[in-house]
Amino acid sequence: MNKIFLSLIYFSLVSLVVGIFTSITFSSLSHILLLIAYVYLFYVYFTSVSSSTSTLISDLKTVITVLLSKSALMILLMVLVIVISVLTNLKVIAHPMGNILSAKYFLLAIFAYYAYSILFNSKFNNIFNSNDFLSGKKLKILLYIFFIATTIAAISGLIALYSGFNPIKMKQACHPIRTCGLYGMYMTYGYGMQFFCLFLVGIAIYREEIEQFLKRNINTIFLWSVIIINMLAFILSFARGALLGFFVALPFMFFYKSKKIFALLIIIPMVLFIFSYVASDKVKGLFTEHARVKSNETRVSQMYAAIEVFKENPWFGIGYKNFESQSGKIKERLKLQHPEFIGHAHNNFFEALASTGACGFLILLLFHIFWFIESIKRRDVVGNITWPIIIALFVSGQFQYTMGDGENMFFIMNLWSLSQIQISKFRA
């Protein structure tokens, strides 16, 4: 039964890495497998109460210690504020239970943390013997599945960009000049790919340490093929905020490896951007084309609307996930620009301000800060790859509501779960 339980957790990760950039169904299956695993987990703990109370208490102390990490506490508080924000706005929310259930990404991140701790952390081996289950080979397989699935999505998106037809989705390309992978929205794809591409860069930089951990080599040609294909697909999504987040965060991946590369990666992109903006009409058009200018104006109008909502509902906002449906009416009532445009705030923090008020805004900000500090303090491969991604999340979050996008949240919150645990060494 323990092996079945550990297999459920492992295959929840397999399902997750298969689905993050290919299918929301596979990603959702990862949550279902985790919940099934928890049924057995509760059974084991109730059994432990009668057979070994000291063992149960010892394990619970370990769990509580991490659950009370500051970023974890912010997640739990965010769930609480989400529920309160909805309950205090029942009159203006069409389907309040649906809005509350949207908090699942935060709550399941806590569940995932504990499940992953059992799988990766030897502190729990007095019950589950996870070191006898998990090996470097299985971890490498997991990594390769992630790389292959995401690269297949990228290739399909690139074919769609140049042929007008997506061969895997068997549909027309989602956009005539921007890649979408297997997503229906280029914005969702671009903003998610910034995190994946930074993850790939981290794998390449810390490859030696990762191979020692896996006790297996990562094929050089395979790794660089994955990096090149996915970087190309990411850049051709032309998601400006995501590109900015990526290039701001990229130098920090080298911070502990090479201060010279770190400095060069700060200076060179700035010089290249200025040169490209002056010399290339394509690059200049990303900021000056009429469609882009109008897009900027509509985004700004959403931010103004979010501020007005905050003024009217300062503590808990207008209700989690409710700003988007109300934004058009709010702008029309307040005579703001672009009342015809209905959407979210295109900014994680303005969206939190509008939907969950000052409480949600502060909690979200502190979540970023505490997660960043916790990742830096790790001073291991996991932490060194994670904290630059948090920088990208913060920067790109000024231009897109990534913390409310289901596809992106699978990546973000599972990265948080994995980054919270101390990973033990495994058998070969």
GROMACS .gro file of C-alpha atoms in nm:
model
  428
    1MET     CA    1   0.000   0.000   0.000
    2ASN     CA    2   0.288   0.237   0.077
    3LYS     CA    3   0.429   0.175  -0.270
    4ILE     CA    4   0.088   0.248  -0.426
    5PHE     CA    5   0.066   0.567  -0.222
    6LEU     CA    6   0.413   0.682  -0.331
    7SER     CA    7   0.331   0.588  -0.691
    8LEU     CA    8   0.024   0.811  -0.682
    9ILE     CA    9   0.238   1.106  -0.574
   10TYR     CA   10   0.503   1.029  -0.836
   11PHE     CA   11   0.246   0.993  -1.115
   12SER     CA   12   0.078   1.313  -1.003
   13LEU     CA   13   0.412   1.479  -1.086
   14VAL     CA   14   0.431   1.291  -1.416
   15SER     CA   15   0.081   1.409  -1.504
   16LEU     CA   16   0.177   1.763  -1.404
   17VAL     CA   17   0.490   1.786  -1.619
   18VAL     CA   18   0.309   1.630  -1.914
   19GLY     CA   19   0.021   1.875  -1.889
   20ILE     CA   20   0.164   2.213  -1.785
   21PHE     CA   21   0.221   2.323  -2.146
   22THR     CA   22   0.008   2.069  -2.332
   23SER     CA   23  -0.322   1.998  -2.158
   24ILE     CA   24  -0.508   2.144  -1.861
   25THR     CA   25  -0.671   1.800  -1.824
   26PHE     CA   26  -0.341   1.630  -1.743
   27SER     CA   27  -0.249   1.910  -1.501
   28SER     CA   28  -0.585   1.874  -1.327
   29LEU     CA   29  -0.531   1.497  -1.306
   30SER     CA   30  -0.223   1.567  -1.094
   31HIS     CA   31  -0.448   1.732  -0.834
   32ILE     CA   32  -0.690   1.438  -0.843
   33LEU     CA   33  -0.408   1.186  -0.787
   34LEU     CA   34  -0.280   1.391  -0.494
   35LEU     CA   35  -0.624   1.399  -0.335
   36ILE     CA   36  -0.658   1.021  -0.374
   37ALA     CA   37  -0.316   0.981  -0.211
   38TYR     CA   38  -0.436   1.190   0.082
   39VAL     CA   39  -0.711   0.939   0.158
   40TYR     CA   40  -0.440   0.682   0.229
   41LEU     CA   41  -0.228   0.939   0.410
   42PHE     CA   42  -0.509   1.005   0.658
   43TYR     CA   43  -0.554   0.632   0.705
   44VAL     CA   44  -0.184   0.588   0.787
   45TYR     CA   45  -0.194   0.875   1.036
   46PHE     CA   46  -0.503   0.744   1.214
   47THR     CA   47  -0.330   0.406   1.232
   48SER     CA   48  -0.019   0.574   1.370
   49VAL     CA   49  -0.224   0.729   1.650
   50SER     CA   50  -0.309   0.386   1.782
   51SER     CA   51   0.025   0.217   1.709
   52SER     CA   52   0.290   0.485   1.754
   53THR     CA   53   0.182   0.823   1.885
   54SER     CA   54   0.542   0.941   1.915
   55THR     CA   55   0.602   0.874   1.545
   56LEU     CA   56   0.292   1.067   1.448
   57ILE     CA   57   0.384   1.363   1.669
   58SER     CA   58   0.739   1.367   1.531
   59ASP     CA   59   0.618   1.379   1.171
   60LEU     CA   60   0.350   1.637   1.246
   61LYS     CA   61   0.611   1.864   1.406
   62THR     CA   62   0.812   1.849   1.084
   63VAL     CA   63   0.506   1.935   0.877
   64ILE     CA   64   0.392   2.217   1.104
   65THR     CA   65   0.741   2.368   1.105
   66VAL     CA   66   0.730   2.414   0.728
   67LEU     CA   67   0.362   2.496   0.709
   68LEU     CA   68   0.440   2.785   0.937
   69SER     CA   69   0.708   2.916   0.701
   70LYS     CA   70   0.619   3.274   0.621
   71SER     CA   71   0.536   3.212   0.255
   72ALA     CA   72   0.318   2.912   0.349
   73LEU     CA   73   0.138   3.125   0.606
   74MET     CA   74   0.070   3.384   0.336
   75ILE     CA   75  -0.085   3.115   0.118
   76LEU     CA   76  -0.317   3.004   0.396
   77LEU     CA   77  -0.410   3.366   0.470
   78MET     CA   78  -0.473   3.424   0.100
   79VAL     CA   79  -0.724   3.137   0.095
   80LEU     CA   80  -0.897   3.288   0.400
   81VAL     CA   81  -0.911   3.636   0.245
   82ILE     CA   82  -1.044   3.492  -0.083
   83VAL     CA   83  -1.332   3.327   0.102
   84ILE     CA   84  -1.409   3.644   0.300
   85SER     CA   85  -1.393   3.861  -0.014
   86VAL     CA   86  -1.652   3.642  -0.184
   87LEU     CA   87  -1.881   3.613   0.118
   88THR     CA   88  -1.884   3.992   0.164
   89ASN     CA   89  -1.985   4.044  -0.200
   90LEU     CA   90  -2.251   3.779  -0.256
   91LYS     CA   91  -2.492   4.032  -0.409
   92VAL     CA   92  -2.261   4.111  -0.702
   93ILE     CA   93  -2.113   3.764  -0.767
   94ALA     CA   94  -2.310   3.539  -1.000
   95HIS     CA   95  -2.159   3.207  -0.889
   96PRO     CA   96  -1.985   3.259  -0.553
   97MET     CA   97  -1.897   2.893  -0.497
   98GLY     CA   98  -1.707   2.889  -0.826
   99ASN     CA   99  -1.507   3.193  -0.718
  100ILE     CA  100  -1.423   3.030  -0.384
  101LEU     CA  101  -1.319   2.707  -0.555
  102SER     CA  102  -1.075   2.908  -0.768
  103ALA     CA  103  -0.863   2.929  -0.453
  104LYS     CA  104  -0.781   2.559  -0.502
  105TYR     CA  105  -0.443   2.639  -0.661
  106PHE     CA  106  -0.327   2.799  -0.336
  107LEU     CA  107  -0.473   2.537  -0.103
  108LEU     CA  108  -0.355   2.240  -0.310
  109ALA     CA  109  -0.003   2.385  -0.309
  110ILE     CA  110  -0.001   2.318   0.066
  111PHE     CA  111  -0.127   1.964   0.006
  112ALA     CA  112   0.132   1.913  -0.267
  113TYR     CA  113   0.409   2.034  -0.036
  114TYR     CA  114   0.337   1.763   0.217
  115ALA     CA  115   0.295   1.492  -0.047
  116TYR     CA  116   0.622   1.591  -0.215
  117SER     CA  117   0.793   1.600   0.126
  118ILE     CA  118   0.701   1.236   0.178
  119LEU     CA  119   0.833   1.148  -0.167
  120PHE     CA  120   1.157   1.351  -0.152
  121ASN     CA  121   1.243   1.387   0.215
  122SER     CA  122   1.396   1.105   0.420
  123LYS     CA  123   1.256   1.253   0.745
  124PHE     CA  124   0.933   1.070   0.664
  125ASN     CA  125   1.095   0.734   0.585
  126ASN     CA  126   1.009   0.589   0.926
  127ILE     CA  127   0.661   0.535   0.781
  128PHE     CA  128   0.681   0.542   0.401
  129ASN     CA  129   1.035   0.432   0.308
  130SER     CA  130   1.040   0.669   0.012
  131ASN     CA  131   1.414   0.623  -0.043
  132ASP     CA  132   1.338   0.263  -0.135
  133PHE     CA  133   1.091   0.390  -0.395
  134LEU     CA  134   1.244   0.701  -0.551
  135SER     CA  135   1.567   0.683  -0.746
  136GLY     CA  136   1.784   0.911  -0.957
  137LYS     CA  137   1.656   0.722  -1.261
  138LYS     CA  138   1.293   0.806  -1.181
  139LEU     CA  139   1.382   1.172  -1.125
  140LYS     CA  140   1.566   1.187  -1.457
  141ILE     CA  141   1.266   1.031  -1.632
  142LEU     CA  142   1.045   1.298  -1.474
  143LEU     CA  143   1.278   1.572  -1.597
  144TYR     CA  144   1.295   1.427  -1.948
  145ILE     CA  145   0.917   1.393  -1.970
  146PHE     CA  146   0.886   1.762  -1.877
  147PHE     CA  147   1.139   1.861  -2.142
  148ILE     CA  148   0.991   1.642  -2.418
  149ALA     CA  149   0.624   1.732  -2.356
  150THR     CA  150   0.696   2.106  -2.346
  151THR     CA  151   0.923   2.089  -2.653
  152ILE     CA  152   0.657   1.901  -2.851
  153ALA     CA  153   0.413   2.181  -2.764
  154ALA     CA  154   0.671   2.441  -2.871
  155ILE     CA  155   0.738   2.267  -3.204
  156SER     CA  156   0.366   2.237  -3.275
  157GLY     CA  157   0.325   2.607  -3.201
  158LEU     CA  158   0.616   2.700  -3.427
  159ILE     CA  159   0.471   2.494  -3.712
  160ALA     CA  160   0.137   2.670  -3.657
  161LEU     CA  161   0.310   3.009  -3.670
  162TYR     CA  162   0.466   2.943  -4.011
  163SER     CA  163   0.198   2.724  -4.168
  164GLY     CA  164  -0.117   2.867  -4.010
  165PHE     CA  165  -0.222   2.523  -3.885
  166ASN     CA  166  -0.141   2.353  -3.553
  167PRO     CA  167  -0.078   1.984  -3.634
  168ILE     CA  168  -0.136   1.848  -3.282
  169LYS     CA  169  -0.446   2.052  -3.202
  170MET     CA  170  -0.570   2.001  -3.560
  171LYS     CA  171  -0.683   2.364  -3.562
  172GLN     CA  172  -0.589   2.691  -3.719
  173ALA     CA  173  -0.307   2.882  -3.550
  174CYS     CA  174  -0.431   3.083  -3.252
  175HIS     CA  175  -0.258   3.397  -3.382
  176PRO     CA  176  -0.114   3.492  -3.723
  177ILE     CA  177   0.220   3.628  -3.596
  178ARG     CA  178   0.265   3.491  -3.241
  179THR     CA  179   0.334   3.143  -3.106
  180CYS     CA  180   0.090   2.981  -2.865
  181GLY     CA  181   0.228   2.628  -2.828
  182LEU     CA  182  -0.077   2.412  -2.756
  183TYR     CA  183  -0.254   2.689  -2.566
  184GLY     CA  184  -0.537   2.890  -2.711
  185MET     CA  185  -0.389   3.218  -2.584
  186TYR     CA  186  -0.044   3.349  -2.675
  187MET     CA  187  -0.033   3.560  -2.357
  188THR     CA  188  -0.082   3.257  -2.133
  189TYR     CA  189   0.181   3.065  -2.329
  190GLY     CA  190   0.440   3.342  -2.331
  191TYR     CA  191   0.405   3.423  -1.963
  192GLY     CA  192   0.428   3.056  -1.869
  193MET     CA  193   0.727   2.993  -2.095
  194GLN     CA  194   0.935   3.262  -1.927
  195PHE     CA  195   0.940   3.044  -1.614
  196PHE     CA  196   1.018   2.726  -1.807
  197CYS     CA  197   1.300   2.888  -2.006
  198LEU     CA  198   1.455   3.024  -1.687
  199PHE     CA  199   1.424   2.675  -1.539
  200LEU     CA  200   1.609   2.536  -1.843
  201VAL     CA  201   1.885   2.794  -1.805
  202GLY     CA  202   1.914   2.696  -1.439
  203ILE     CA  203   1.943   2.329  -1.534
  204ALA     CA  204   2.222   2.414  -1.781
  205ILE     CA  205   2.411   2.632  -1.529
  206TYR     CA  206   2.386   2.385  -1.240
  207ARG     CA  207   2.403   2.078  -1.460
  208GLU     CA  208   2.705   1.928  -1.280
  209GLU     CA  209   2.539   1.949  -0.939
  210ILE     CA  210   2.212   1.812  -1.076
  211GLU     CA  211   2.387   1.519  -1.244
  212GLN     CA  212   2.562   1.436  -0.916
  213PHE     CA  213   2.225   1.439  -0.744
  214LEU     CA  214   2.060   1.224  -1.013
  215LYS     CA  215   2.371   1.004  -1.036
  216ARG     CA  216   2.311   1.021  -1.411
  217ASN     CA  217   2.424   1.241  -1.698
  218ILE     CA  218   2.193   1.466  -1.897
  219ASN     CA  219   2.253   1.436  -2.271
  220THR     CA  220   2.419   1.757  -2.395
  221ILE     CA  221   2.267   1.761  -2.744
  222PHE     CA  222   1.923   1.687  -2.603
  223LEU     CA  223   1.944   1.961  -2.338
  224TRP     CA  224   2.061   2.233  -2.578
  225SER     CA  225   1.804   2.129  -2.839
  226VAL     CA  226   1.532   2.169  -2.577
  227ILE     CA  227   1.671   2.509  -2.472
  228ILE     CA  228   1.698   2.645  -2.829
  229ILE     CA  229   1.354   2.525  -2.945
  230ASN     CA  230   1.171   2.650  -2.637
  231MET     CA  231   1.358   2.981  -2.628
  232LEU     CA  232   1.264   3.038  -2.993
  233ALA     CA  233   0.898   2.959  -2.923
  234PHE     CA  234   0.903   3.184  -2.616
  235ILE     CA  235   1.058   3.482  -2.796
  236LEU     CA  236   0.817   3.448  -3.089
  237SER     CA  237   0.521   3.470  -2.852
  238PHE     CA  238   0.613   3.841  -2.834
  239ALA     CA  239   0.473   3.867  -2.480
  240ARG     CA  240   0.648   4.189  -2.383
  241GLY     CA  241   0.600   4.164  -2.008
  242ALA     CA  242   0.718   3.803  -2.005
  243LEU     CA  243   1.025   3.888  -2.214
  244LEU     CA  244   1.106   4.171  -1.974
  245GLY     CA  245   1.062   3.941  -1.675
  246PHE     CA  246   1.290   3.680  -1.835
  247PHE     CA  247   1.571   3.918  -1.923
  248VAL     CA  248   1.557   4.096  -1.586
  249ALA     CA  249   1.580   3.761  -1.405
  250LEU     CA  250   1.833   3.592  -1.637
  251PRO     CA  251   2.150   3.755  -1.492
  252PHE     CA  252   2.057   3.639  -1.143
  253MET     CA  253   2.078   3.274  -1.254
  254PHE     CA  254   2.455   3.334  -1.284
  255PHE     CA  255   2.488   3.528  -0.959
  256TYR     CA  256   2.661   3.248  -0.766
  257LYS     CA  257   2.840   3.100  -1.067
  258SER     CA  258   3.007   3.400  -1.232
  259LYS     CA  259   2.991   3.764  -1.132
  260LYS     CA  260   3.137   3.862  -1.473
  261ILE     CA  261   2.856   3.687  -1.664
  262PHE     CA  262   2.610   3.835  -1.417
  263ALA     CA  263   2.734   4.188  -1.496
  264LEU     CA  264   2.750   4.125  -1.872
  265LEU     CA  265   2.394   3.993  -1.879
  266ILE     CA  266   2.277   4.316  -1.719
  267ILE     CA  267   2.467   4.543  -1.960
  268ILE     CA  268   2.442   4.352  -2.292
  269PRO     CA  269   2.060   4.314  -2.306
  270MET     CA  270   2.020   4.685  -2.235
  271VAL     CA  271   2.258   4.775  -2.519
  272LEU     CA  272   2.098   4.522  -2.756
  273PHE     CA  273   1.750   4.650  -2.676
  274ILE     CA  274   1.844   5.011  -2.744
  275PHE     CA  275   2.018   4.914  -3.069
  276SER     CA  276   1.727   4.690  -3.179
  277TYR     CA  277   1.472   4.957  -3.098
  278VAL     CA  278   1.657   5.212  -3.310
  279ALA     CA  279   1.750   4.977  -3.597
  280SER     CA  280   1.451   4.742  -3.621
  281ASP     CA  281   1.100   4.849  -3.714
  282LYS     CA  282   0.977   4.511  -3.588
  283VAL     CA  283   1.112   4.574  -3.238
  284LYS     CA  284   0.995   4.935  -3.240
  285GLY     CA  285   0.653   4.819  -3.350
  286LEU     CA  286   0.619   4.616  -3.028
  287PHE     CA  287   0.577   4.950  -2.852
  288THR     CA  288   0.460   5.201  -3.114
  289GLU     CA  289   0.216   5.012  -3.340
  290HIS     CA  290  -0.143   5.133  -3.312
  291ALA     CA  291  -0.263   4.795  -3.183
  292ARG     CA  292   0.008   4.796  -2.915
  293VAL     CA  293  -0.067   5.154  -2.811
  294LYS     CA  294  -0.437   5.070  -2.782
  295SER     CA  295  -0.350   4.759  -2.583
  296ASN     CA  296  -0.149   4.973  -2.341
  297GLU     CA  297  -0.436   5.217  -2.305
  298THR     CA  298  -0.687   4.943  -2.225
  299ARG     CA  299  -0.451   4.795  -1.966
  300VAL     CA  300  -0.411   5.135  -1.800
  301SER     CA  301  -0.789   5.177  -1.798
  302GLN     CA  302  -0.817   4.845  -1.613
  303MET     CA  303  -0.567   4.962  -1.352
  304TYR     CA  304  -0.759   5.287  -1.297
  305ALA     CA  305  -1.077   5.083  -1.257
  306ALA     CA  306  -0.901   4.855  -1.006
  307ILE     CA  307  -0.794   5.157  -0.800
  308GLU     CA  308  -1.149   5.293  -0.797
  309VAL     CA  309  -1.285   4.956  -0.685
  310PHE     CA  310  -1.027   4.952  -0.405
  311LYS     CA  311  -1.139   5.299  -0.291
  312GLU     CA  312  -1.499   5.177  -0.269
  313ASN     CA  313  -1.410   4.840  -0.110
  314PRO     CA  314  -1.078   4.897   0.069
  315TRP     CA  315  -1.049   4.590   0.291
  316PHE     CA  316  -1.168   4.287   0.090
  317GLY     CA  317  -1.233   4.429  -0.256
  318ILE     CA  318  -1.517   4.336  -0.486
  319GLY     CA  319  -1.467   3.961  -0.448
  320TYR     CA  320  -1.204   3.719  -0.574
  321LYS     CA  321  -1.226   3.662  -0.951
  322ASN     CA  322  -1.511   3.915  -0.973
  323PHE     CA  323  -1.328   4.223  -1.103
  324GLU     CA  324  -1.313   4.099  -1.462
  325SER     CA  325  -1.690   4.059  -1.499
  326GLN     CA  326  -1.756   4.394  -1.329
  327SER     CA  327  -1.481   4.602  -1.492
  328GLY     CA  328  -1.689   4.723  -1.788
  329LYS     CA  329  -1.974   4.842  -1.567
  330ILE     CA  330  -1.731   5.011  -1.329
  331LYS     CA  331  -1.557   5.204  -1.607
  332GLU     CA  332  -1.889   5.304  -1.760
  333ARG     CA  333  -2.022   5.426  -1.424
  334LEU     CA  334  -1.705   5.623  -1.347
  335LYS     CA  335  -1.661   5.754  -1.703
  336LEU     CA  336  -1.322   5.585  -1.745
  337GLN     CA  337  -1.164   5.509  -2.083
  338HIS     CA  338  -1.246   5.193  -2.279
  339PRO     CA  339  -1.565   5.084  -2.098
  340GLU     CA  340  -1.619   4.840  -2.386
  341PHE     CA  341  -1.316   4.639  -2.273
  342ILE     CA  342  -1.401   4.382  -2.007
  343GLY     CA  343  -1.115   4.194  -1.847
  344HIS     CA  344  -0.886   4.146  -1.550
  345ALA     CA  345  -0.639   4.413  -1.436
  346HIS     CA  346  -0.343   4.273  -1.636
  347ASN     CA  347  -0.141   4.309  -1.317
  348ASN     CA  348  -0.121   4.065  -1.026
  349PHE     CA  349  -0.114   4.336  -0.764
  350PHE     CA  350  -0.382   4.568  -0.904
  351GLU     CA  351  -0.604   4.263  -0.951
  352ALA     CA  352  -0.548   4.166  -0.587
  353LEU     CA  353  -0.622   4.523  -0.481
  354ALA     CA  354  -0.954   4.523  -0.667
  355SER     CA  355  -1.070   4.169  -0.595
  356THR     CA  356  -0.942   4.112  -0.240
  357GLY     CA  357  -0.868   4.467  -0.121
  358ALA     CA  358  -0.576   4.584   0.091
  359CYS     CA  359  -0.570   4.252   0.278
  360GLY     CA  360  -0.521   4.045  -0.038
  361PHE     CA  361  -0.275   4.294  -0.187
  362LEU     CA  362  -0.054   4.291   0.122
  363ILE     CA  363  -0.063   3.913   0.153
  364LEU     CA  364   0.030   3.866  -0.214
  365LEU     CA  365   0.319   4.111  -0.183
  366LEU     CA  366   0.447   3.941   0.133
  367PHE     CA  367   0.415   3.600  -0.034
  368HIS     CA  368   0.657   3.714  -0.307
  369ILE     CA  369   0.897   3.865  -0.053
  370PHE     CA  370   0.899   3.571   0.189
  371TRP     CA  371   0.927   3.309  -0.088
  372PHE     CA  372   1.218   3.505  -0.234
  373ILE     CA  373   1.399   3.525   0.102
  374GLU     CA  374   1.337   3.155   0.180
  375SER     CA  375   1.475   3.052  -0.161
  376ILE     CA  376   1.791   3.264  -0.122
  377LYS     CA  377   1.854   3.120   0.225
  378ARG     CA  378   1.856   2.764   0.086
  379ARG     CA  379   2.187   2.820  -0.097
  380ASP     CA  380   2.142   2.495  -0.289
  381VAL     CA  381   2.050   2.414  -0.650
  382VAL     CA  382   1.676   2.429  -0.579
  383GLY     CA  383   1.700   2.771  -0.418
  384ASN     CA  384   1.947   2.908  -0.673
  385ILE     CA  385   1.712   2.822  -0.961
  386THR     CA  386   1.397   2.931  -0.780
  387TRP     CA  387   1.470   3.287  -0.663
  388PRO     CA  388   1.546   3.427  -1.013
  389ILE     CA  389   1.214   3.278  -1.129
  390ILE     CA  390   1.044   3.466  -0.844
  391ILE     CA  391   1.204   3.786  -0.977
  392ALA     CA  392   1.055   3.709  -1.320
  393LEU     CA  393   0.717   3.642  -1.158
  394PHE     CA  394   0.726   3.977  -0.981
  395VAL     CA  395   0.839   4.176  -1.286
  396SER     CA  396   0.610   4.013  -1.542
  397GLY     CA  397   0.328   4.026  -1.288
  398GLN     CA  398   0.320   4.403  -1.342
  399PHE     CA  399   0.190   4.339  -1.694
  400GLN     CA  400  -0.027   4.026  -1.671
  401TYR     CA  401  -0.253   3.850  -1.421
  402THR     CA  402  -0.039   3.536  -1.404
  403MET     CA  403  -0.155   3.453  -1.049
  404GLY     CA  404  -0.508   3.407  -1.179
  405ASP     CA  405  -0.426   3.205  -1.490
  406GLY     CA  406  -0.492   2.836  -1.428
  407GLU     CA  407  -0.222   2.708  -1.665
  408ASN     CA  408   0.045   2.935  -1.518
  409MET     CA  409  -0.065   2.865  -1.161
  410PHE     CA  410   0.010   2.494  -1.202
  411PHE     CA  411   0.373   2.584  -1.267
  412ILE     CA  412   0.403   2.864  -1.009
  413MET     CA  413   0.241   2.693  -0.712
  414ASN     CA  414   0.401   2.353  -0.770
  415LEU     CA  415   0.738   2.526  -0.795
  416TRP     CA  416   0.660   2.682  -0.457
  417SER     CA  417   0.571   2.339  -0.312
  418LEU     CA  418   0.894   2.179  -0.435
  419SER     CA  419   1.107   2.477  -0.332
  420GLN     CA  420   0.986   2.446   0.029
  421ILE     CA  421   1.120   2.098   0.097
  422GLN     CA  422   1.475   1.987   0.175
  423ILE     CA  423   1.542   1.720  -0.085
  424SER     CA  424   1.726   1.414   0.041
  425LYS     CA  425   1.980   1.212  -0.156
  426PHE     CA  426   1.841   0.908  -0.335
  427ARG     CA  427   1.969   0.572  -0.439
  428ALA     CA  428   2.111   0.526  -0.788
   0.00000   0.00000   0.00000
